[in-house]
Amino acid sequence: MKGRVADRLTNEGLPLVRVIIKGTKQGVETELDGSFSLPNVPAGTVTLLFSSQDYGEREVVIGGSQRTVEVALENIFAEEMVVVGRASEVARKNLANSVASVNAEEINRAPAQTVDQALQGKVAGANIQSNGGAPGGGLQLRLRGVSTINGSSTPLYVIDGVLVSDVAIASGMFAVTRSVGGSNPNPTQDNQVNRIADINPNDIESIEVLKGASAAAIYGSKAANGVVIINTKRGRSTTPEFAITQRVGMYTPLNQLGTRRFNSVEEVVETFGPDAAQYYVPGRRFDHESALTGRRDLSSETIASVSGVAGNTKYFASALIKNDEGIIANTGYEKQSFRLNLGQKFGDAVDVNVATNLVHSLGQRGLTNNDNASISNYMVLPYSPEFLPLGASSDGIYPQNPFINSRANPLQTAALVKNDEDVWRFIGSGDLTWHLWKTDAHHLRVLANAGVDRFQQENALFFPPELNFEPLDDGMPGSSLFGTSQVLNLNSGLNLVHTYRPTSGGIMATTSGGLQFEERNVDSVYIVSRNMNAGQQNVDSGTAVSLRQNRSLVRDRGYYVQEELLLLDERLTLVGALRGEQSSANGNPNALFLYPKLASAYRIPSFHPAVNEFKVRAAYGETGNLPLYGMKFNGMRATGNISGNPGLVGSGIAGDPNIQPERQREFETGIDALLFGGDMVAEVSIYQRNISDLLLQRALAPSGGFATQIFNGGSLRNRGIEAMLQVTPVRGTVEWTSGATFALNRSRVTNLPVPAFLSGGFGTGLGAFRIEEGATATQIVGNDGVDENGNPIVRKIGDTEPTFRMSFTNNLKYRDFSLSFLFDWQQGSDVINLTRYIYDDAGTSPDYTTGGRARIARSRTHASAYLEDASFLKLREVTLMYNLPRDWVTMVPGVKTARLSLSGRNLLMLTRYSGLDPEVSNFGNQAIARNVDVAPFPPSRSFWTSIDVGF
C-alpha cells in the first residue's frame, strides 16, 4: 500500500510521520515529501494509525480493495499539547482546565499591527478593547472580568519561557496638555502603548491563554489577570524552507463625527456671539475633520524567514520591516524585527534551545485624548465651525482659531507637533533539558531556563513656538519634552521532572518541582523644557527646565511541586500543584504565600457512534496580585521647601508595612466534546472567582499627618459562562469550517470595609465609577435628578460590563481559493461620551438643534444625557486567498509555492453609538475606569494586498 501524509492547511508533505497497522508493530515512516510505502498489508479492512510529535495521532480505516491513501493531519482538540505547568504539558484531550489556543494561521490570517489586536474575537472570555485608534497599538486584554480595583490589571505574558513586560509608560504629554490638572489627576491619559505591541505576530507558532486561577495557579502572584503563553516558531523540515511575504496596504477612517451646518448668520451669532459674524460667508463650508484625517499614504510590510533541521540542529530566523502610515499627518508606526531561534541536540542526553528577538519600533502618536489646555485635535475641532478656514496659506501660515481661547488650529497642530515614541527591545531565552535517566517506564530530566527582556523607550515631544497656542498655554513659547525609560525583566528557573509510565499501561504519572527567580526593574526620567530659544528642539535650549524620575525594583522567588496522573487507560486526569512565593513588593519580603491548584477530568467512553470524545472536568486554583511598587512605604516628596531649605514632605498617603497580595480563588467546571469524527468541537465552561484582600485606601485622622492609608480588605466576585463551537459541515472539494464563541461575566463587590468611593471618571456630574458593596465592580453612577432641596441624587446609571460577547468565524475553501472572515459582537456595556458633550457645549454637534441643545440642558441634572450603549458588531477580519497553481509556480527556479491574498481589518462597524468608536478608554489600561470617550484618536480600517512565496 502506498500513500501520502500532508498538512491539512498547506498540503505540504509531512516527513517522519509514523504509519503502522493498528494492533501490530508493522510500520514505516514517511519520506521527506510525505510519501510512504507499507508492504505486506493484510487482506480485508485494516486500520492505519498515523502519529507525529507535532501533529498528534489519527486513525484511518482502509477498505480491502484500497491500495492508495491520502491523509491530512491537523491539530484538533484531542491531539494538541497544552502547557499545564512550569515544565510539563498534556494532550488537550486530557486537559482539566479551559485553555484557549490560537494557532499561527488564525493569528496571521489578516495583517495586524499588534499581537493583542490579532487575538480580538478569537478567545472566548477575552475582552480585548482598543483604547483609541492611534497607530502602534494601545489595547487592554481583560480575562473573565475585573479582578482588582487598585492593583495591576494586565495579564502575564510569557514568550518562550520569558516573563515579558507589558507595561504602558506615559509619554509625559500631560505636562503640556495639563490633563492631570482637572478633576481626575490620572497620568494615564497620554494614549500610552502597552509594550506587547513590540512582538511580531508572524513569528508566533501558537498562543495559549490561561484565563483563570484554576489554570494559572502555577504562576502564583502574577496570574490574577490570566496568563498568555506565546510560543514562537522552530525549524521542522529536514530541508531548508524559505518564505517571503510582501504586503502593501492603506488605512482609511472607519468613522467620522461630522459637524453642524450653519445656514444663517443669525445661527452663528446665537452660537458664538456677535464677533463671529465677520467669519461667516454664506455657502462656504470646510470639512475640517476630513482634512485632519484624510491622509491616504501607502503602508507596507515585508517579512522573510528561513527554517529547517540540519543534523541535530533546528533553526528558525525571520526579519520584518513594517511601515504603517496613520490617517493624521505626522502619525504612523514603523517596526523592524529580527528573530533567531536555535535548537541543538547533544547526543541523546541534552537538548538546548535558544530564542532571541531584537525589535525597534517608532510610534508617532499625534495629539489626542483629554486635555485642559484645549489644544488636542478633537478637543479643538468642536470649536472650529465649518465656515472657518483653517488651511495653511501659500506661505505655510495657519490662521488662528478665534472661537477657542487657546487659538489652536487642529490642522496646524497635526502638521507641526511631534510626538514620537522610539523603542529598542531585546528578548532572549535559553532552556536546557538534561535526560538524566530514561528507561521503558521511567524518564527523569532536569530543565533549566533563563530569560531576559530589556527595552529602552524614548519619548520625544516638541511643540514649536509658532504654534498658535504657544505661548497662550503657559506664557512661554515652545515646549520640548524628553522621556527615557529603561525596563529590565530577568527570570530563571530550575525544574526536575519525572515521568512514570509502566509497560503494562493503565497509569502515567508526571511529578515536577522547581524554583524560580524573577526581577523587574523600571527607571524613567522625564525632562520638560519651555520657552525654547530660536525654536530649537534640544531640551537644554529652554529657559525653564524641570526634571522628574520614577524608579522601581521588585524581586520575586518562587517554588512549586506538581503531580499529574493519567489513569484508567488515560481517561481520568488528576492534577495537583502547590506554589510558594516571596516578593520584595510585599510588606514582609520573606513571607511565603501559597497558591494551590487541584483539577480533574474524565473522558467518558463513547456512548453514541457520533461521539468521539466527551469529557467532563472540574478545577480549583488560587492566584494573587502583588501590591504595586512602594505601597508598603509612606509616600514622601524630596523637593519640599521647609523654611527655605530642601526637605522631605509627606504625600498624605501612608503605606502599609503588612501589605500582601490580593488573593483570587476560582472554581471552574465544564465539558468538552469531539463529535462526528472531528467535524464538530464544543466546549462549555462555568466559573466563579472570588477575590479577597483587595488593595484599598482608607481615611485616617488628619492629626496623624496622613489623609489616607493603603491596606488589604474587601472582596469581589465574578461569575461567568464561556462556550466555543466549531463545525465543519462540508468537506471535500469545497470545505467549510465555521466557529463561534460566547462569553458573559457578572461581577459583584461582596464586601467593602470602607465607605463607597469613586474610582475614576470626572465626577458624578458627567458620570463616574463607584465601588460599592452589593453593586457591580464596573457600575457607572451619576447625577439623576434632584431631591426636594435641590441637591443632586446620585445613583447607578450604567455599567461597562457587556451583557455578553460573541464572535463568528468562517473559513471556506474551494480548490486553490479560500475565504475567511471574523465578526465580533458585543451586546450591552455603556460609554460616557464626553466628546459628544464637548461638541454640544460648543454648539457644533451635527444634531445640535434637534438633540444637542436638549442634551446640554438635561445634563445639568442628569449625567445619563451623555451615557450611550456600547453594543457593536464589527467585521474584524476578511481575507480572500488564491494559491497559484503548482505548475505555474515551479516554472520559477527554486519556488515551491506562491499565494496571493486580499485582506481587510475593521472594514465594517454596526453600532448605535454616536462617537467614533464604542471601544475607547481615555484612561488607558485601567481596571475600572474604562469606556470614557474624551477626544480620542479616530479608528481606522485597513486594506491589504499580499503575496507569499515559499522556496
Coordinates of N, CA and C in Angstrom, one line a residue, residues 490-680:
L490 N 14.2 40.0 34.3 CA 15.1 38.8 34.3 C 14.3 37.7 35.0
N491 N 14.5 36.5 34.5 CA 13.9 35.4 35.2 C 14.7 34.1 34.9
S492 N 14.8 33.2 35.8 CA 15.5 32.0 35.7 C 14.8 30.9 36.5
G493 N 15.0 29.7 36.1 CA 14.3 28.6 36.8 C 15.0 27.3 36.6
L494 N 14.8 26.4 37.6 CA 15.4 25.1 37.6 C 14.3 24.1 38.0
N495 N 14.1 23.1 37.1 CA 13.0 22.2 37.3 C 13.5 20.7 37.2
L496 N 12.9 19.9 38.0 CA 13.1 18.4 37.9 C 11.8 17.7 37.6
V497 N 11.8 16.9 36.6 CA 10.6 16.3 36.1 C 10.8 14.8 36.0
H498 N 9.9 14.0 36.6 CA 10.0 12.6 36.5 C 8.6 12.1 35.9
T499 N 8.7 11.2 34.9 CA 7.5 10.6 34.3 C 7.6 9.1 34.5
Y500 N 6.5 8.5 35.0 CA 6.5 7.1 35.2 C 5.3 6.5 34.3
R501 N 5.7 5.6 33.4 CA 4.7 5.0 32.6 C 5.1 3.5 32.4
P502 N 4.5 2.7 33.3 CA 4.9 1.3 33.2 C 4.4 0.6 31.9
T503 N 5.2 -0.3 31.4 CA 4.9 -1.0 30.2 C 3.5 -1.7 30.2
S504 N 3.0 -2.0 31.4 CA 1.7 -2.6 31.5 C 0.6 -1.7 31.2
G505 N 0.9 -0.3 31.2 CA -0.1 0.7 30.9 C -1.0 0.9 32.1
G506 N -2.1 1.6 31.9 CA -3.0 1.9 32.9 C -2.8 3.1 33.8
I507 N -1.5 3.6 33.8 CA -1.2 4.8 34.6 C 0.0 5.5 33.9
M508 N -0.1 6.8 34.1 CA 1.0 7.7 33.7 C 1.1 8.8 34.7
A509 N 2.3 8.9 35.4 CA 2.4 9.9 36.5 C 3.6 10.8 36.1
T510 N 3.3 12.1 36.2 CA 4.4 13.1 36.0 C 4.5 13.9 37.2
T511 N 5.7 13.9 37.8 CA 6.0 14.6 39.0 C 7.0 15.7 38.7
S512 N 6.7 16.9 39.1 CA 7.7 18.0 38.8 C 7.8 18.9 40.0
G513 N 8.9 19.6 40.0 CA 9.1 20.6 41.1 C 10.3 21.5 40.7
G514 N 10.3 22.7 41.2 CA 11.4 23.6 40.9 C 11.3 24.9 41.6
L515 N 12.2 25.8 41.2 CA 12.3 27.1 41.8 C 12.5 28.1 40.7
Q516 N 12.1 29.4 41.0 CA 12.3 30.4 40.0 C 12.8 31.7 40.7
F517 N 13.5 32.5 40.0 CA 13.9 33.8 40.4 C 13.5 34.8 39.4
E518 N 12.9 35.9 39.8 CA 12.4 36.9 38.8 C 12.7 38.3 39.3
E519 N 13.0 39.2 38.4 CA 13.3 40.6 38.8 C 12.8 41.5 37.7
R520 N 12.1 42.6 38.2 CA 11.6 43.6 37.3 C 12.1 45.0 37.7
N521 N 12.7 45.7 36.8 CA 13.3 47.0 37.1 C 12.9 48.0 36.1
V522 N 12.3 49.1 36.6 CA 11.9 50.2 35.7 C 12.5 51.5 36.2
D523 N 13.1 52.3 35.3 CA 13.7 53.5 35.6 C 13.3 54.6 34.5
S524 N 12.5 55.5 34.9 CA 12.0 56.5 33.9 C 12.5 57.9 34.3
V525 N 12.9 58.7 33.4 CA 13.4 60.0 33.6 C 12.6 60.9 32.6
Y526 N 12.0 62.0 33.1 CA 11.3 63.0 32.2 C 11.9 64.4 32.3
I527 N 12.1 65.0 31.2 CA 12.6 66.4 31.2 C 11.6 67.2 30.4
V528 N 11.2 68.3 31.0 CA 10.3 69.3 30.4 C 11.0 70.6 30.2
S529 N 11.1 71.1 29.0 CA 11.8 72.4 28.8 C 10.8 73.3 28.1
R530 N 10.7 74.6 28.6 CA 9.8 75.5 28.0 C 10.6 76.8 27.6
N531 N 9.9 77.6 26.8 CA 10.5 78.9 26.3 C 11.7 78.6 25.5
M532 N 11.5 77.9 24.3 CA 12.6 77.4 23.5 C 13.3 78.5 22.8
N533 N 14.6 78.5 22.9 CA 15.4 79.6 22.2 C 15.5 79.3 20.7
A534 N 15.0 80.2 19.9 CA 15.0 80.1 18.5 C 14.4 78.9 17.9
G535 N 13.4 78.3 18.7 CA 12.7 77.2 18.2 C 13.5 75.9 18.2
Q536 N 14.6 75.8 18.9 CA 15.4 74.6 19.0 C 14.7 73.5 19.8
Q537 N 14.9 72.2 19.3 CA 14.2 71.1 20.0 C 15.0 70.6 21.2
N538 N 16.3 70.8 21.3 CA 17.0 70.3 22.4 C 16.5 70.8 23.7
V539 N 16.3 69.9 24.7 CA 15.8 70.3 26.0 C 16.6 71.3 26.7
D540 N 17.9 71.4 26.4 CA 18.8 72.4 27.1 C 18.7 73.8 26.4
S541 N 17.8 73.9 25.4 CA 17.6 75.2 24.8 C 16.4 76.0 25.4
G542 N 15.8 75.5 26.4 CA 14.7 76.3 27.0 C 15.2 77.0 28.3
T543 N 14.5 78.0 28.7 CA 14.8 78.8 29.9 C 14.2 78.3 31.1
A544 N 13.2 77.4 31.0 CA 12.5 76.8 32.2 C 12.5 75.3 32.0
V545 N 13.4 74.7 32.8 CA 13.6 73.2 32.7 C 13.2 72.6 34.0
S546 N 12.4 71.5 33.9 CA 12.1 70.7 35.1 C 12.4 69.2 34.8
L547 N 12.6 68.5 35.9 CA 13.1 67.1 35.8 C 12.4 66.3 36.8
R548 N 12.0 65.0 36.5 CA 11.5 64.1 37.4 C 11.9 62.7 37.0
Q549 N 12.0 61.8 38.0 CA 12.4 60.4 37.8 C 11.6 59.5 38.6
N550 N 11.2 58.3 38.0 CA 10.5 57.3 38.7 C 11.3 56.0 38.6
R551 N 11.5 55.3 39.7 CA 12.3 54.1 39.7 C 11.5 53.0 40.5
S552 N 11.6 51.8 40.1 CA 11.1 50.7 40.9 C 11.9 49.4 40.6
L553 N 12.0 48.6 41.6 CA 12.7 47.4 41.5 C 12.0 46.3 42.4
V554 N 11.6 45.2 41.8 CA 10.9 44.2 42.5 C 11.6 42.8 42.2
R555 N 11.9 42.1 43.3 CA 12.5 40.8 43.2 C 11.6 39.7 43.8
D556 N 11.4 38.6 43.0 CA 10.5 37.6 43.5 C 11.2 36.2 43.5
R557 N 10.8 35.4 44.4 CA 11.3 34.0 44.4 C 10.1 33.0 44.5
G558 N 10.1 32.0 43.7 CA 9.0 31.0 43.7 C 9.5 29.6 43.8
Y559 N 8.6 28.8 44.3 CA 8.9 27.3 44.5 C 7.6 26.6 44.2
Y560 N 7.7 25.4 43.6 CA 6.5 24.7 43.3 C 6.7 23.2 43.3
V561 N 5.7 22.4 43.5 CA 5.6 21.0 43.2 C 4.3 20.7 42.5
Q562 N 4.3 19.8 41.6 CA 3.1 19.4 40.8 C 3.1 17.9 40.5
E563 N 1.9 17.4 40.6 CA 1.7 15.9 40.3 C 0.6 15.8 39.3
E564 N 0.8 15.1 38.2 CA -0.2 14.8 37.2 C -0.3 13.3 37.0
L565 N -1.6 12.8 37.0 CA -1.8 11.4 36.9 C -2.8 11.2 35.8
L566 N -2.5 10.2 34.9 CA -3.4 9.8 33.9 C -3.7 8.3 34.2
L567 N -5.0 8.0 34.5 CA -5.4 6.7 35.0 C -6.5 6.2 34.1
L568 N -6.8 4.9 34.3 CA -8.0 4.2 33.6 C -7.8 4.4 32.1
D569 N -6.7 3.9 31.6 CA -6.4 4.0 30.1 C -6.5 5.4 29.6
E570 N -5.9 6.3 30.4 CA -5.8 7.8 30.1 C -7.2 8.4 30.0
R571 N -8.1 7.9 30.7 CA -9.5 8.5 30.7 C -9.6 9.4 31.9
L572 N -8.9 9.2 33.0 CA -9.1 10.0 34.2 C -7.8 10.8 34.4
T573 N -7.9 12.1 34.5 CA -6.8 13.0 34.7 C -6.9 13.6 36.1
L574 N -5.9 13.6 36.9 CA -5.8 14.2 38.2 C -4.6 15.1 38.2
V575 N -4.7 16.4 38.6 CA -3.6 17.3 38.7 C -3.7 18.0 40.0
G576 N -2.6 18.1 40.7 CA -2.4 18.8 41.9 C -1.1 19.6 42.0
A577 N -1.2 20.8 42.4 CA 0.1 21.6 42.5 C 0.0 22.6 43.6
L578 N 1.2 23.0 44.1 CA 1.3 24.0 45.1 C 2.5 24.9 44.8
R579 N 2.2 26.2 44.8 CA 3.3 27.1 44.6 C 3.5 28.0 45.8
G580 N 4.7 28.3 46.1 CA 5.0 29.3 47.2 C 5.8 30.4 46.6
E581 N 5.5 31.7 47.1 CA 6.2 32.8 46.5 C 6.6 33.8 47.6
Q582 N 7.7 34.5 47.4 CA 8.1 35.6 48.2 C 8.5 36.8 47.3
S583 N 8.1 38.0 47.7 CA 8.4 39.1 46.9 C 8.7 40.4 47.7
S584 N 9.6 41.1 47.1 CA 10.0 42.4 47.8 C 8.9 43.4 47.8
A585 N 7.9 43.2 46.9 CA 6.8 44.2 46.9 C 5.8 44.0 48.1
N586 N 5.9 42.9 48.8 CA 5.1 42.6 50.0 C 5.6 43.4 51.2
G587 N 4.8 43.6 52.1 CA 5.3 44.3 53.4 C 6.4 43.5 54.0
N588 N 6.3 42.2 54.1 CA 7.3 41.3 54.6 C 7.9 40.6 53.4
P589 N 9.1 40.9 52.9 CA 9.6 40.3 51.7 C 9.9 38.8 51.9
N590 N 10.0 38.4 53.1 CA 10.3 36.9 53.4 C 9.1 36.1 53.7
A591 N 7.9 36.7 53.7 CA 6.7 36.0 53.9 C 6.4 35.1 52.7
L592 N 6.0 33.8 53.0 CA 5.8 32.8 51.9 C 4.3 32.7 51.7
F593 N 3.8 33.0 50.5 CA 2.4 32.9 50.2 C 2.2 31.7 49.3
L594 N 1.2 30.9 49.6 CA 1.0 29.6 48.9 C -0.2 29.7 48.0
Y595 N -0.1 29.1 46.8 CA -1.1 29.1 45.8 C -1.4 27.6 45.3
P596 N -2.4 27.0 45.8 CA -2.7 25.6 45.4 C -3.5 25.5 44.2
K597 N -3.5 24.3 43.6 CA -4.3 24.0 42.4 C -4.7 22.5 42.5
L598 N -6.0 22.3 42.1 CA -6.5 20.9 42.0 C -7.4 20.8 40.8
A599 N -7.2 19.8 40.0 CA -8.0 19.7 38.8 C -8.2 18.2 38.4
S600 N -9.4 17.9 37.8 CA -9.7 16.6 37.4 C -10.5 16.6 36.2
A601 N -10.3 15.6 35.3 CA -11.1 15.4 34.1 C -11.3 13.9 33.8
Y602 N -12.5 13.6 33.3 CA -12.8 12.2 32.9 C -13.4 12.2 31.5
R603 N -12.7 11.4 30.7 CA -13.2 11.2 29.3 C -14.1 10.0 29.3
I604 N -15.4 10.3 29.2 CA -16.4 9.3 29.2 C -16.4 8.4 28.0
P605 N -16.4 7.1 28.1 CA -16.3 6.2 26.9 C -17.5 6.5 26.0
S606 N -17.2 6.4 24.7 CA -18.2 6.8 23.7 C -19.6 6.1 23.9
F607 N -20.6 6.8 24.0 CA -22.0 6.3 24.3 C -22.8 6.4 23.0
H608 N -22.3 6.9 21.9 CA -23.0 7.1 20.7 C -22.0 7.1 19.5
P609 N -22.3 6.5 18.4 CA -21.3 6.5 17.2 C -20.9 7.9 16.8
A610 N -21.7 8.9 17.0 CA -21.4 10.2 16.6 C -20.4 10.9 17.6
V611 N -20.3 10.4 18.8 CA -19.5 11.0 19.9 C -18.1 10.3 19.9
N612 N -17.1 11.0 19.5 CA -15.7 10.5 19.5 C -15.0 10.8 20.9
E613 N -15.3 11.9 21.5 CA -14.7 12.2 22.8 C -15.8 13.0 23.5
F614 N -15.9 12.7 24.8 CA -16.8 13.5 25.7 C -16.2 13.6 27.1
K615 N -15.8 14.8 27.5 CA -15.1 14.9 28.7 C -15.8 15.9 29.7
V616 N -15.8 15.5 30.9 CA -16.2 16.4 32.0 C -15.0 16.8 32.8
R617 N -15.0 18.0 33.3 CA -13.8 18.5 34.1 C -14.2 19.4 35.2
A618 N -13.4 19.5 36.1 CA -13.6 20.5 37.3 C -12.2 20.8 37.8
A619 N -12.1 22.1 38.2 CA -10.8 22.5 38.7 C -10.9 23.6 39.7
Y620 N -10.0 23.7 40.6 CA -9.9 24.8 41.6 C -8.5 25.3 41.7
G621 N -8.3 26.6 41.8 CA -7.0 27.2 41.9 C -7.0 28.5 42.5
E622 N -5.8 28.9 43.0 CA -5.7 30.2 43.6 C -4.5 31.0 43.0
T623 N -4.6 32.2 42.8 CA -3.6 33.1 42.3 C -3.6 34.4 43.2
G624 N -2.6 35.3 42.9 CA -2.6 36.5 43.6 C -2.3 37.7 42.7
N625 N -2.3 38.9 43.3 CA -2.0 40.1 42.5 C -1.1 40.9 43.5
L626 N 0.2 41.1 43.1 CA 1.1 41.7 44.0 C 0.7 43.2 44.3
P627 N 1.1 43.7 45.5 CA 0.9 45.1 45.7 C 1.8 45.9 44.6
L628 N 1.4 47.1 44.3 CA 2.2 47.9 43.4 C 3.4 48.4 44.1
Y629 N 4.4 48.7 43.4 CA 5.7 49.1 44.0 C 5.5 50.3 44.9
G630 N 6.0 50.1 46.1 CA 6.0 51.2 47.1 C 4.8 51.3 47.9
M631 N 3.8 50.4 47.8 CA 2.6 50.5 48.6 C 2.9 50.3 50.1
K632 N 4.0 49.7 50.4 CA 4.3 49.4 51.8 C 5.0 50.6 52.5
F633 N 5.4 51.6 51.7 CA 6.1 52.7 52.2 C 5.2 53.9 52.3
N634 N 5.5 54.8 53.3 CA 4.8 56.1 53.3 C 5.4 57.0 52.2
G635 N 4.5 57.6 51.5 CA 4.9 58.5 50.4 C 5.5 59.8 50.9
M636 N 6.7 60.1 50.3 CA 7.4 61.3 50.6 C 7.9 62.0 49.4
R637 N 7.8 63.4 49.4 CA 8.4 64.2 48.3 C 9.7 64.8 48.8
A638 N 10.7 64.6 47.9 CA 12.0 65.1 48.3 C 12.3 66.5 47.9
T639 N 11.3 67.2 47.3 CA 11.5 68.5 46.8 C 10.7 69.5 47.6
G640 N 10.4 69.2 48.8 CA 9.6 70.1 49.7 C 10.5 71.2 50.2
N641 N 9.8 72.3 50.5 CA 10.5 73.5 51.0 C 10.2 73.7 52.5
I642 N 11.2 73.6 53.3 CA 11.0 73.7 54.8 C 11.9 74.9 55.2
S643 N 11.2 76.0 55.5 CA 11.9 77.2 55.9 C 13.1 77.6 55.0
G644 N 12.8 77.4 53.7 CA 13.8 77.8 52.7 C 14.8 76.7 52.4
N645 N 14.7 75.6 53.1 CA 15.7 74.5 52.9 C 14.9 73.3 52.3
P646 N 15.6 72.6 51.4 CA 15.0 71.4 50.8 C 14.8 70.3 51.9
G647 N 13.6 69.6 51.8 CA 13.3 68.6 52.8 C 12.3 67.7 52.3
L648 N 12.1 66.6 53.1 CA 11.1 65.6 52.8 C 9.7 66.0 53.3
V649 N 8.7 66.0 52.5 CA 7.4 66.3 52.8 C 6.4 65.2 52.5
G650 N 5.6 64.8 53.4 CA 4.7 63.7 53.2 C 3.7 63.9 52.1
S651 N 3.3 62.9 51.3 CA 2.4 63.0 50.2 C 1.0 62.9 50.7
G652 N 0.8 62.5 52.0 CA -0.6 62.4 52.5 C -1.1 60.9 52.4
I653 N -0.3 60.1 51.8 CA -0.7 58.7 51.7 C 0.2 57.8 52.5
A654 N -0.3 57.1 53.4 CA 0.5 56.2 54.3 C 0.5 54.8 53.7
G655 N 1.7 54.2 53.7 CA 1.8 52.8 53.2 C 1.4 51.8 54.3
D656 N 1.4 50.6 54.0 CA 1.1 49.5 55.0 C 2.3 48.5 55.1
P657 N 2.9 48.5 56.2 CA 4.1 47.6 56.3 C 3.7 46.1 56.3
N658 N 2.4 45.8 56.4 CA 1.9 44.5 56.3 C 1.2 44.1 55.0
I659 N 1.3 45.0 54.0 CA 0.6 44.8 52.8 C 1.0 43.4 52.1
Q660 N 0.0 42.8 51.5 CA 0.3 41.5 50.9 C -0.5 41.4 49.6
P661 N -0.3 40.3 48.8 CA -1.0 40.2 47.6 C -2.5 40.0 47.7
E662 N -3.3 40.5 46.8 CA -4.7 40.2 46.7 C -4.8 38.7 46.4
R663 N -5.8 38.0 46.9 CA -6.0 36.6 46.8 C -7.2 36.3 45.9
Q664 N -7.0 35.4 44.9 CA -8.1 35.0 44.0 C -8.3 33.5 44.1
R665 N -9.5 33.1 44.3 CA -9.9 31.7 44.4 C -10.9 31.4 43.3
E666 N -10.7 30.5 42.5 CA -11.6 30.2 41.4 C -11.9 28.7 41.3
F667 N -13.2 28.5 41.1 CA -13.7 27.1 40.8 C -14.3 27.1 39.4
E668 N -13.9 26.1 38.6 CA -14.3 26.0 37.2 C -14.8 24.6 36.9
T669 N -15.8 24.5 36.2 CA -16.3 23.2 35.7 C -16.7 23.3 34.2
G670 N -16.7 22.2 33.5 CA -17.1 22.3 32.1 C -17.1 21.0 31.4
I671 N -17.5 21.0 30.2 CA -17.5 19.8 29.3 C -16.9 20.1 28.0
D672 N -16.2 19.1 27.4 CA -15.6 19.2 26.1 C -16.1 18.0 25.3
A673 N -16.4 18.3 24.0 CA -16.9 17.2 23.2 C -16.3 17.3 21.8
L674 N -15.9 16.1 21.2 CA -15.5 16.0 19.8 C -16.5 15.0 19.2
L675 N -17.2 15.5 18.1 CA -18.3 14.8 17.5 C -18.0 14.6 16.0
F676 N -18.7 13.6 15.5 CA -18.7 13.3 14.1 C -17.3 13.3 13.4
G677 N -16.4 12.6 14.1 CA -15.1 12.4 13.6 C -14.3 13.7 13.5
G678 N -14.6 14.6 14.3 CA -13.8 15.9 14.3 C -14.6 17.0 13.6
D679 N -15.7 16.7 13.0 CA -16.5 17.8 12.3 C -17.2 18.7 13.2
M680 N -17.2 18.4 14.5 CA -17.8 19.3 15.5 C -17.0 19.2 16.8

